[in-house]
Tab-separated table of C-alpha atoms in Angstrom:
chain	number	residue	atom	x	y	z
A	1	UNK	CA	0.000	0.000	0.000
A	2	UNK	CA	1.413	3.372	-1.046
A	3	UNK	CA	0.501	6.997	-0.407
A	4	UNK	CA	-0.489	8.663	-3.689
A	5	UNK	CA	-0.850	12.411	-4.254
A	6	UNK	CA	-3.155	13.412	-7.148
A	7	UNK	CA	-3.662	16.929	-8.516
A	8	UNK	CA	-5.331	18.297	-11.636
A	9	UNK	CA	-5.324	21.375	-13.848
A	10	UNK	CA	-7.462	22.667	-16.707
A	11	UNK	CA	-11.076	21.989	-17.604
A	12	UNK	CA	-13.774	20.205	-15.619
A	13	UNK	CA	-13.055	17.019	-17.616
A	14	UNK	CA	-9.496	17.026	-16.238
A	15	UNK	CA	-10.824	17.328	-12.695
A	16	UNK	CA	-13.277	14.510	-13.414
A	17	UNK	CA	-10.344	12.396	-14.627
A	18	UNK	CA	-8.458	13.129	-11.403
A	19	UNK	CA	-11.490	12.054	-9.344
A	20	UNK	CA	-11.577	8.736	-11.210
A	21	UNK	CA	-7.830	8.243	-10.851
A	22	UNK	CA	-8.192	8.842	-7.096
A	23	UNK	CA	-11.101	6.391	-6.977
A	24	UNK	CA	-9.066	3.695	-8.699
A	25	UNK	CA	-6.126	4.404	-6.373
A	26	UNK	CA	-8.293	3.875	-3.264
A	27	UNK	CA	-10.037	0.826	-4.743
A	28	UNK	CA	-6.595	-0.606	-5.492
A	29	UNK	CA	-5.644	-0.561	-1.809
A	30	UNK	CA	-3.551	2.611	-1.759
A	31	UNK	CA	-4.251	5.778	0.230
A	32	UNK	CA	-4.440	9.373	-0.932
A	33	UNK	CA	-1.782	11.774	0.348
A	34	UNK	CA	-2.772	15.366	1.122
A	35	UNK	CA	0.455	16.865	-0.240
A	36	UNK	CA	3.352	15.791	-2.480
A	37	UNK	CA	5.730	15.985	0.480
A	38	UNK	CA	3.794	13.157	2.193
A	39	UNK	CA	3.513	10.874	-0.832
A	40	UNK	CA	5.303	7.829	-2.183
A	41	UNK	CA	4.214	8.733	-5.723
A	42	UNK	CA	2.752	11.836	-7.377
A	43	UNK	CA	0.157	11.991	-10.175
A	44	UNK	CA	-0.470	15.203	-12.109
A	45	UNK	CA	-3.397	15.475	-14.548
A	46	UNK	CA	-2.232	18.088	-17.040
A	47	UNK	CA	-3.711	20.639	-19.437
A	48	UNK	CA	-2.021	21.884	-22.621
A	49	UNK	CA	-4.579	24.287	-24.080
A	50	UNK	CA	-2.330	27.387	-23.950
A	51	UNK	CA	1.398	28.158	-23.856
A	52	UNK	CA	1.126	29.713	-20.409
A	53	UNK	CA	-0.705	26.630	-19.125
A	54	UNK	CA	1.822	24.243	-20.654
A	55	UNK	CA	4.675	26.210	-19.086
A	56	UNK	CA	2.916	26.003	-15.718
A	57	UNK	CA	2.599	22.230	-16.186
A	58	UNK	CA	6.310	21.894	-16.932
A	59	UNK	CA	7.209	23.925	-13.846
A	60	UNK	CA	4.945	21.739	-11.718
A	61	UNK	CA	6.306	18.520	-13.244
A	62	UNK	CA	9.840	19.637	-12.306
A	63	UNK	CA	8.751	20.219	-8.707
A	64	UNK	CA	7.085	16.783	-8.437
A	65	UNK	CA	9.749	14.624	-10.098
A	66	UNK	CA	11.797	14.070	-6.913
A	67	UNK	CA	9.444	11.142	-6.232
A	68	UNK	CA	8.065	8.529	-8.637
A	69	UNK	CA	5.816	10.510	-10.979
A	70	UNK	CA	2.894	9.790	-13.304
A	71	UNK	CA	2.080	12.541	-15.804
A	72	UNK	CA	-1.495	12.116	-17.037
A	73	UNK	CA	-3.958	14.162	-19.101
A	74	UNK	CA	-3.541	16.108	-22.316
A	75	UNK	CA	0.119	17.211	-22.211
A	76	UNK	CA	1.777	13.755	-22.465
A	77	UNK	CA	-0.591	12.739	-25.264
A	78	UNK	CA	-0.123	15.925	-27.308
A	79	UNK	CA	3.519	16.644	-26.421
A	80	UNK	CA	5.148	13.424	-25.235
A	81	UNK	CA	8.667	14.614	-26.063
A	82	UNK	CA	8.215	17.799	-24.030
A	83	UNK	CA	7.232	15.847	-20.919
A	84	UNK	CA	10.078	13.367	-21.375
A	85	UNK	CA	12.562	16.215	-21.778
A	86	UNK	CA	11.822	17.509	-18.272
A	87	UNK	CA	10.963	14.220	-16.528
A	88	UNK	CA	12.741	11.360	-18.279
A	89	UNK	CA	11.755	8.767	-15.691
A	90	UNK	CA	8.089	9.733	-15.412
A	91	UNK	CA	5.399	7.286	-16.407
A	92	UNK	CA	2.805	8.653	-18.840
A	93	UNK	CA	-0.945	8.148	-19.130
A	94	UNK	CA	-3.328	9.654	-21.703
A	95	UNK	CA	-6.800	11.132	-21.155
A	96	UNK	CA	-8.419	7.961	-22.489
A	97	UNK	CA	-6.281	5.372	-20.730
A	98	UNK	CA	-7.376	5.956	-17.123
A	99	UNK	CA	-8.363	2.294	-16.868
A	100	UNK	CA	-4.623	1.541	-16.765
A	101	UNK	CA	-4.109	3.698	-13.650
A	102	UNK	CA	-3.188	0.922	-11.214
A	103	UNK	CA	-0.834	-0.816	-13.651
A	104	UNK	CA	0.956	2.474	-14.359
A	105	UNK	CA	1.207	3.341	-10.646
A	106	UNK	CA	2.441	-0.123	-9.662
A	107	UNK	CA	5.117	-0.007	-12.369
A	108	UNK	CA	6.237	3.473	-11.305
A	109	UNK	CA	6.428	2.416	-7.656
A	110	UNK	CA	8.607	-0.522	-8.720
A	111	UNK	CA	10.941	1.874	-10.502
A	112	UNK	CA	9.799	0.888	-13.992
A	113	UNK	CA	8.669	3.610	-16.381
A	114	UNK	CA	5.397	2.778	-18.147
A	115	UNK	CA	3.731	4.621	-21.030
A	116	UNK	CA	-0.015	4.186	-21.645
A	117	UNK	CA	-1.096	6.807	-24.171
A	118	UNK	CA	-3.382	4.757	-26.430
A	119	UNK	CA	-7.146	5.296	-26.277
A	120	UNK	CA	-8.108	2.127	-24.399
A	121	UNK	CA	-11.132	3.360	-22.401
A	122	UNK	CA	-14.459	2.801	-24.137
A	123	UNK	CA	-16.263	4.865	-21.496
A	124	UNK	CA	-15.462	6.785	-18.320
A	125	UNK	CA	-18.964	6.354	-16.940
A	126	UNK	CA	-19.273	4.132	-13.880
A	127	UNK	CA	-15.660	4.266	-12.709
A	128	UNK	CA	-15.074	4.728	-8.950
A	129	UNK	CA	-14.218	8.254	-7.874
A	130	UNK	CA	-13.159	10.399	-4.948
A	131	UNK	CA	-14.887	13.745	-5.370
A	132	UNK	CA	-13.045	17.026	-5.042
A	133	UNK	CA	-16.304	18.651	-3.918
A	134	UNK	CA	-18.945	16.605	-2.107
A	135	UNK	CA	-21.737	18.770	-3.551
A	136	UNK	CA	-20.668	18.494	-7.194
A	137	UNK	CA	-20.858	15.418	-9.407
A	138	UNK	CA	-18.781	15.851	-12.584
A	139	UNK	CA	-20.084	13.468	-15.249
A	140	UNK	CA	-18.185	13.086	-18.519
A	141	UNK	CA	-20.612	12.482	-21.370
A	142	UNK	CA	-18.114	12.024	-24.222
A	143	UNK	CA	-14.468	12.180	-25.192
A	144	UNK	CA	-12.902	13.982	-28.144
A	145	UNK	CA	-14.586	16.257	-30.657
A	146	UNK	CA	-15.519	16.641	-34.330
A	147	UNK	CA	-13.842	19.993	-34.956
A	148	UNK	CA	-10.569	20.749	-36.785
A	149	UNK	CA	-9.678	24.138	-35.283
A	150	UNK	CA	-6.335	25.450	-36.526
A	151	UNK	CA	-5.350	26.834	-33.098
A	152	UNK	CA	-6.428	23.982	-30.805
A	153	UNK	CA	-4.342	21.082	-29.540
A	154	UNK	CA	-7.179	19.270	-27.768
A	155	UNK	CA	-7.993	16.913	-30.637
A	156	UNK	CA	-4.359	15.796	-30.711
A	157	UNK	CA	-4.815	14.757	-27.098
A	158	UNK	CA	-8.351	13.383	-27.121
A	159	UNK	CA	-9.029	12.357	-30.717
A	160	UNK	CA	-12.389	12.118	-32.451
A	161	UNK	CA	-15.817	12.044	-30.834
A	162	UNK	CA	-16.824	9.083	-28.696
A	163	UNK	CA	-20.163	9.692	-26.983
A	164	UNK	CA	-21.112	7.635	-23.953
A	165	UNK	CA	-24.517	5.937	-23.897
A	166	UNK	CA	-27.395	8.024	-22.612
A	167	UNK	CA	-28.651	5.304	-20.244
A	168	UNK	CA	-25.178	4.856	-18.719
A	169	UNK	CA	-24.897	8.606	-18.136
A	170	UNK	CA	-28.349	8.762	-16.516
A	171	UNK	CA	-27.401	5.883	-14.193
A	172	UNK	CA	-24.170	7.692	-13.286
A	173	UNK	CA	-26.157	10.836	-12.467
A	174	UNK	CA	-28.525	8.762	-10.308
A	175	UNK	CA	-25.486	7.433	-8.427
A	176	UNK	CA	-24.050	10.938	-7.946
A	177	UNK	CA	-27.369	12.235	-6.608
A	178	UNK	CA	-27.672	9.184	-4.351
A	179	UNK	CA	-24.283	10.083	-2.881
A	180	UNK	CA	-25.558	13.543	-1.966
A	181	UNK	CA	-24.445	15.660	-4.944
A	182	UNK	CA	-26.598	18.762	-5.441
A	183	UNK	CA	-24.978	19.929	-8.695
A	184	UNK	CA	-24.388	17.722	-11.722
A	185	UNK	CA	-21.927	19.009	-14.320
A	186	UNK	CA	-22.299	17.477	-17.784
A	187	UNK	CA	-18.864	17.872	-19.338
A	188	UNK	CA	-16.849	16.864	-22.396
A	189	UNK	CA	-14.533	18.387	-24.983
A	190	UNK	CA	-17.587	19.705	-26.834
A	191	UNK	CA	-21.088	19.022	-25.491
A	192	UNK	CA	-22.663	20.410	-28.665
A	193	UNK	CA	-21.798	17.366	-30.771
A	194	UNK	CA	-22.745	14.847	-28.085
A	195	UNK	CA	-24.569	11.865	-29.527
A	196	UNK	CA	-24.000	12.564	-33.221
A	197	UNK	CA	-22.028	9.296	-33.413
A	198	UNK	CA	-24.631	7.175	-31.596
A	199	UNK	CA	-27.960	8.507	-32.857
A	200	UNK	CA	-28.934	10.893	-30.071
A	201	UNK	CA	-28.160	14.484	-29.071
A	202	UNK	CA	-27.660	16.885	-26.186
A	203	UNK	CA	-31.288	17.993	-25.695
A	204	UNK	CA	-32.345	14.363	-25.311
A	205	UNK	CA	-29.561	13.790	-22.782
A	206	UNK	CA	-30.429	16.895	-20.749
A	207	UNK	CA	-34.040	15.756	-20.605
A	208	UNK	CA	-33.049	12.282	-19.431
A	209	UNK	CA	-30.680	13.614	-16.763
A	210	UNK	CA	-33.173	16.180	-15.463
A	211	UNK	CA	-35.678	13.341	-15.178
A	212	UNK	CA	-33.557	11.516	-12.592
A	213	UNK	CA	-35.398	11.648	-9.226
A	214	UNK	CA	-33.975	13.868	-6.499
A	215	UNK	CA	-33.208	17.485	-5.612
A	216	UNK	CA	-30.281	18.671	-7.710
A	217	UNK	CA	-29.352	21.119	-10.462
A	218	UNK	CA	-27.759	20.374	-13.837
A	219	UNK	CA	-25.044	22.504	-15.410
A	220	UNK	CA	-24.682	21.957	-19.142
A	221	UNK	CA	-21.011	22.401	-20.066
A	222	UNK	CA	-19.219	24.024	-22.989
A	223	UNK	CA	-20.460	23.566	-26.551
A	224	UNK	CA	-19.078	24.984	-29.786
A	225	UNK	CA	-21.451	27.227	-31.787
A	226	UNK	CA	-21.184	25.207	-35.009
A	227	UNK	CA	-23.535	22.528	-33.637
A	228	UNK	CA	-26.053	24.947	-32.146
A	229	UNK	CA	-28.375	25.514	-35.155
A	230	UNK	CA	-29.406	21.840	-35.350
A	231	UNK	CA	-30.228	21.564	-31.612
A	232	UNK	CA	-30.826	25.186	-30.566
A	233	UNK	CA	-34.607	25.296	-30.155
A	234	UNK	CA	-34.921	21.893	-28.450
A	235	UNK	CA	-31.972	22.662	-26.201
A	236	UNK	CA	-33.484	25.967	-25.087
A	237	UNK	CA	-36.745	24.128	-24.429
A	238	UNK	CA	-34.852	21.770	-22.100
A	239	UNK	CA	-33.818	24.757	-19.961
A	240	UNK	CA	-37.479	25.222	-19.020
A	241	UNK	CA	-36.969	22.363	-16.572
A	242	UNK	CA	-36.388	23.907	-13.135
A	243	UNK	CA	-33.545	21.438	-12.493
A	244	UNK	CA	-31.414	22.919	-15.286
A	245	UNK	CA	-29.270	26.002	-14.663
A	246	UNK	CA	-30.098	28.678	-17.231
A	247	UNK	CA	-26.521	28.896	-18.406
A	248	UNK	CA	-24.746	28.351	-21.719
A	249	UNK	CA	-21.003	28.365	-22.380
A	250	UNK	CA	-20.630	28.945	-26.121
A	251	UNK	CA	-17.089	29.994	-27.179
A	252	UNK	CA	-17.335	32.348	-30.172
A	253	UNK	CA	-13.528	33.089	-30.176
A	254	UNK	CA	-13.783	36.019	-32.639
A	255	UNK	CA	-16.328	38.501	-33.958
A	256	UNK	CA	-14.797	38.364	-37.445
A	257	UNK	CA	-16.253	35.788	-39.829
A	258	UNK	CA	-13.028	35.885	-41.850
A	259	UNK	CA	-10.953	34.966	-38.796
A	260	UNK	CA	-13.474	32.311	-37.764
A	261	UNK	CA	-13.106	30.766	-41.215
A	262	UNK	CA	-9.309	30.673	-40.883
A	263	UNK	CA	-9.697	29.217	-37.399
A	264	UNK	CA	-11.894	26.510	-39.044
A	265	UNK	CA	-14.529	27.077	-36.390
A	266	UNK	CA	-17.447	26.092	-38.602
A	267	UNK	CA	-19.707	28.918	-37.454
A	268	UNK	CA	-20.201	32.652	-37.928
A	269	UNK	CA	-20.477	35.427	-35.378
A	270	UNK	CA	-24.171	35.481	-36.260
A	271	UNK	CA	-24.574	31.903	-34.977
A	272	UNK	CA	-23.436	33.007	-31.534
A	273	UNK	CA	-25.435	36.241	-31.657
A	274	UNK	CA	-28.597	34.314	-32.549
A	275	UNK	CA	-28.438	31.721	-29.754
A	276	UNK	CA	-27.613	34.383	-27.143
A	277	UNK	CA	-30.519	36.557	-28.281
A	278	UNK	CA	-32.991	33.672	-28.277
A	279	UNK	CA	-31.925	32.524	-24.792
A	280	UNK	CA	-32.296	36.022	-23.334
A	281	UNK	CA	-35.651	36.585	-25.056
A	282	UNK	CA	-37.003	33.234	-23.874
A	283	UNK	CA	-35.888	33.409	-20.240
A	284	UNK	CA	-34.819	36.968	-19.450
A	285	UNK	CA	-32.372	36.039	-16.684
A	286	UNK	CA	-30.056	33.688	-18.551
A	287	UNK	CA	-26.249	33.590	-18.288
A	288	UNK	CA	-24.233	33.537	-21.509
A	289	UNK	CA	-20.541	32.676	-21.187
A	290	UNK	CA	-18.110	32.813	-24.087
A	291	UNK	CA	-14.394	32.659	-24.943
A	292	UNK	CA	-12.392	35.143	-26.998
A	293	UNK	CA	-8.936	34.702	-28.530
A	294	UNK	CA	-7.064	37.945	-29.194
A	295	UNK	CA	-4.132	38.077	-31.585
A	296	UNK	CA	-4.824	35.135	-33.891
A	297	UNK	CA	-2.072	35.267	-36.568
A	298	UNK	CA	-4.319	36.709	-39.309
A	299	UNK	CA	-6.317	39.110	-37.090
A	300	UNK	CA	-6.312	42.683	-38.441
A	301	UNK	CA	-7.355	45.864	-36.637
A	302	UNK	CA	-10.741	45.620	-38.354
A	303	UNK	CA	-11.149	41.969	-37.291
A	304	UNK	CA	-10.410	43.004	-33.720
A	305	UNK	CA	-12.913	45.859	-33.980
A	306	UNK	CA	-15.557	43.355	-35.122
A	307	UNK	CA	-14.904	41.298	-31.992
A	308	UNK	CA	-15.321	44.376	-29.803
A	309	UNK	CA	-18.571	45.240	-31.620
A	310	UNK	CA	-19.908	41.696	-31.185
A	311	UNK	CA	-19.302	41.811	-27.427
A	312	UNK	CA	-20.910	45.241	-27.204
A	313	UNK	CA	-23.911	43.939	-29.129
A	314	UNK	CA	-24.434	40.617	-27.304
A	315	UNK	CA	-23.094	41.679	-23.896
A	316	UNK	CA	-22.341	38.171	-22.595
A	317	UNK	CA	-22.262	37.746	-18.816
A	318	UNK	CA	-18.896	35.951	-18.737
A	319	UNK	CA	-15.990	36.374	-21.178
A	320	UNK	CA	-12.877	34.210	-20.896
A	321	UNK	CA	-10.234	36.284	-22.686
A	322	UNK	CA	-6.991	34.686	-23.947
A	323	UNK	CA	-4.071	35.907	-25.984
A	324	UNK	CA	-3.363	33.581	-28.883
A	325	UNK	CA	-0.398	31.295	-28.352
A	326	UNK	CA	0.883	28.829	-30.976
A	327	UNK	CA	0.530	25.241	-29.786
A	328	UNK	CA	2.845	22.530	-31.170
A	329	UNK	CA	1.215	20.309	-33.771
A	330	UNK	CA	-1.523	22.778	-34.728
A	331	UNK	CA	-1.877	24.284	-38.197
A	332	UNK	CA	-1.732	27.933	-37.123
A	333	UNK	CA	1.489	27.401	-35.162
A	334	UNK	CA	3.378	27.475	-38.481
A	335	UNK	CA	1.906	30.791	-39.615
A	336	UNK	CA	3.539	34.180	-39.245
A	337	UNK	CA	2.653	35.492	-35.783
A	338	UNK	CA	1.494	38.994	-34.857
A	339	UNK	CA	3.766	41.430	-33.065
A	340	UNK	CA	3.564	40.844	-29.297
A	341	UNK	CA	2.997	44.563	-28.625
A	342	UNK	CA	-0.049	44.579	-30.931
A	343	UNK	CA	-1.537	41.567	-29.146
A	344	UNK	CA	-0.927	43.132	-25.728
A	345	UNK	CA	-2.561	46.396	-26.805
A	346	UNK	CA	-5.647	44.637	-28.139
A	347	UNK	CA	-5.881	42.386	-25.095
A	348	UNK	CA	-5.724	45.333	-22.707
A	349	UNK	CA	-8.418	47.240	-24.596
A	350	UNK	CA	-10.744	44.234	-24.655
A	351	UNK	CA	-10.085	43.441	-20.991
A	352	UNK	CA	-11.202	46.948	-20.015
A	353	UNK	CA	-14.305	46.680	-22.211
A	354	UNK	CA	-15.222	43.295	-20.715
A	355	UNK	CA	-14.678	44.449	-17.146
A	356	UNK	CA	-17.041	47.411	-17.579
A	357	UNK	CA	-19.616	45.335	-19.472
A	358	UNK	CA	-19.749	42.498	-16.921
A	359	UNK	CA	-19.892	44.930	-13.988
A	360	UNK	CA	-22.828	46.757	-15.594
A	361	UNK	CA	-24.565	43.418	-16.154
A	362	UNK	CA	-24.016	42.212	-12.606
A	363	UNK	CA	-25.237	45.486	-11.095
A	364	UNK	CA	-28.646	44.764	-12.631
A	365	UNK	CA	-28.982	41.885	-10.153
A	366	UNK	CA	-28.767	44.182	-7.097
A	367	UNK	CA	-32.041	43.901	-5.199
A	368	UNK	CA	-32.826	40.438	-6.614
A	369	UNK	CA	-34.006	37.915	-4.047
A	370	UNK	CA	-34.198	34.184	-4.651
A	371	UNK	CA	-32.821	30.713	-4.055
A	372	UNK	CA	-29.051	30.098	-4.067
A	373	UNK	CA	-27.411	26.653	-3.906
A	374	UNK	CA	-24.126	26.827	-1.974
A	375	UNK	CA	-21.358	24.750	-3.537
A	376	UNK	CA	-17.953	26.044	-2.396
A	377	UNK	CA	-16.290	27.489	0.701
A	378	UNK	CA	-14.128	30.602	0.358
A	379	UNK	CA	-11.584	32.283	2.629
A	380	UNK	CA	-14.199	34.593	4.129
A	381	UNK	CA	-17.522	32.893	3.518
A	382	UNK	CA	-19.262	30.647	1.058
A	383	UNK	CA	-20.167	30.759	-2.635
A	384	UNK	CA	-23.334	29.587	-4.309
A	385	UNK	CA	-25.188	29.739	-7.615
A	386	UNK	CA	-28.641	31.005	-8.433
A	387	UNK	CA	-30.888	29.559	-11.141
A	388	UNK	CA	-28.957	31.478	-13.825
A	389	UNK	CA	-25.675	30.029	-12.468
A	390	UNK	CA	-24.502	33.455	-11.338
A	391	UNK	CA	-21.833	33.129	-8.614
A	392	UNK	CA	-23.146	34.564	-5.342
A	393	UNK	CA	-20.833	35.168	-2.358
A	394	UNK	CA	-22.088	35.594	1.202
A	395	UNK	CA	-20.136	36.110	4.436
A	396	UNK	CA	-22.612	34.234	6.632
A	397	UNK	CA	-22.486	30.607	7.720
A	398	UNK	CA	-24.085	28.013	5.462
A	399	UNK	CA	-23.561	24.348	4.620
A	400	UNK	CA	-22.232	23.042	1.302
A	401	UNK	CA	-25.213	21.639	-0.592
A	402	UNK	CA	-27.671	23.884	1.263
A	403	UNK	CA	-30.144	26.099	-0.607
A	404	UNK	CA	-31.138	29.423	0.966
A	405	UNK	CA	-33.007	32.566	0.002
A	406	UNK	CA	-30.442	35.288	-0.662
A	407	UNK	CA	-30.799	38.994	-1.452
A	408	UNK	CA	-28.163	40.592	-3.715
A	409	UNK	CA	-26.726	43.752	-2.124
A	410	UNK	CA	-23.694	44.491	-4.335
A	411	UNK	CA	-21.800	43.317	-7.400
A	412	UNK	CA	-18.309	43.037	-8.877
A	413	UNK	CA	-17.352	42.293	-12.508
A	414	UNK	CA	-17.087	38.594	-11.634
A	415	UNK	CA	-19.712	37.903	-8.980
A	416	UNK	CA	-22.751	38.953	-6.968
A	417	UNK	CA	-22.540	39.745	-3.245
A	418	UNK	CA	-25.488	38.767	-1.109
A	419	UNK	CA	-26.971	38.226	2.326
A	420	UNK	CA	-28.980	35.211	3.432
A	421	UNK	CA	-32.530	36.351	4.160
A	422	UNK	CA	-33.577	35.861	7.785
């Protein structure tokens, strides 16, 4: 029996993978260490979506390699040579080879390096897990995607779409709820194309999951806009169910159709504008989250201006802003890159626009009173989510998984501040 330390970075799917790795570790007779200094072996579930993230992973790998080390997740699959350069003795495990966890760990503990990067897992549904948050059940609904984006390394790591069976997912959700989870996160590389390979789709899945008995809320994870037109109306109808957070994460990436074409995104800015408008018109209080990449190699000043105009027009509630960084193995990495100063200038301008826009949007919630589900402790209180998945912070005492009536008294660009009603 060994003490194993597991940590994860990146998207919710990476954290779900780490929960399953921890579950397999415990089921295999080992124990989980609380820190790398207390462990016999370290496992890091990596992310490689951006240069800055990959550099952070490398720094962390260096700090963990003094003990037997397993590097899992996207980075070893997409950039095996990079990982081996900085941790020659580390064992490697891909995003779709988690079923090999115990074999890889046992080999590493015995001083034998083992590499398991092939896609050997048919499904990640039903595996044991140790949750990072007792109130949140992260359920992976698929692996891989159908897109061919010129800037994205994810497909190199996770491959093409493999959707998990709807009935298996519903049973997993039932298990999560039975264990006391109050939030269910449906996650994958791209939820929008879920089921296209097995004759179903996301609206049908959301309906099946929301139909599971129990008191819980469902968060529908990220979906690319290119698949929205075929499922848009039925998906929005599924949000009428009171168990479903009125929240969509739809990464538009650019407001310029020319840039979107060169990114091979498969959608136009109008696709994003349309779904956001329909959601707001249908529900009123509905949270739209999106992602923007600034400084794509072919982005001109006019392209950038179109992005700024799109944000001003749609006014999404959450904008994840990133500077473009070339990722090894992607098509755009070989193109001539923009001057760093230009990218910084554009990023700063957009950051200021987003900060003002999101603050204005959040201030509209001041005076609102309604139910908030608390899901995370903070340094000076607790955080919850309302029906529109807006983050609400309160300084009073409350239990994780508890729902309370909260009144919003203030706002920041990133959150709402509230008080629990007496």
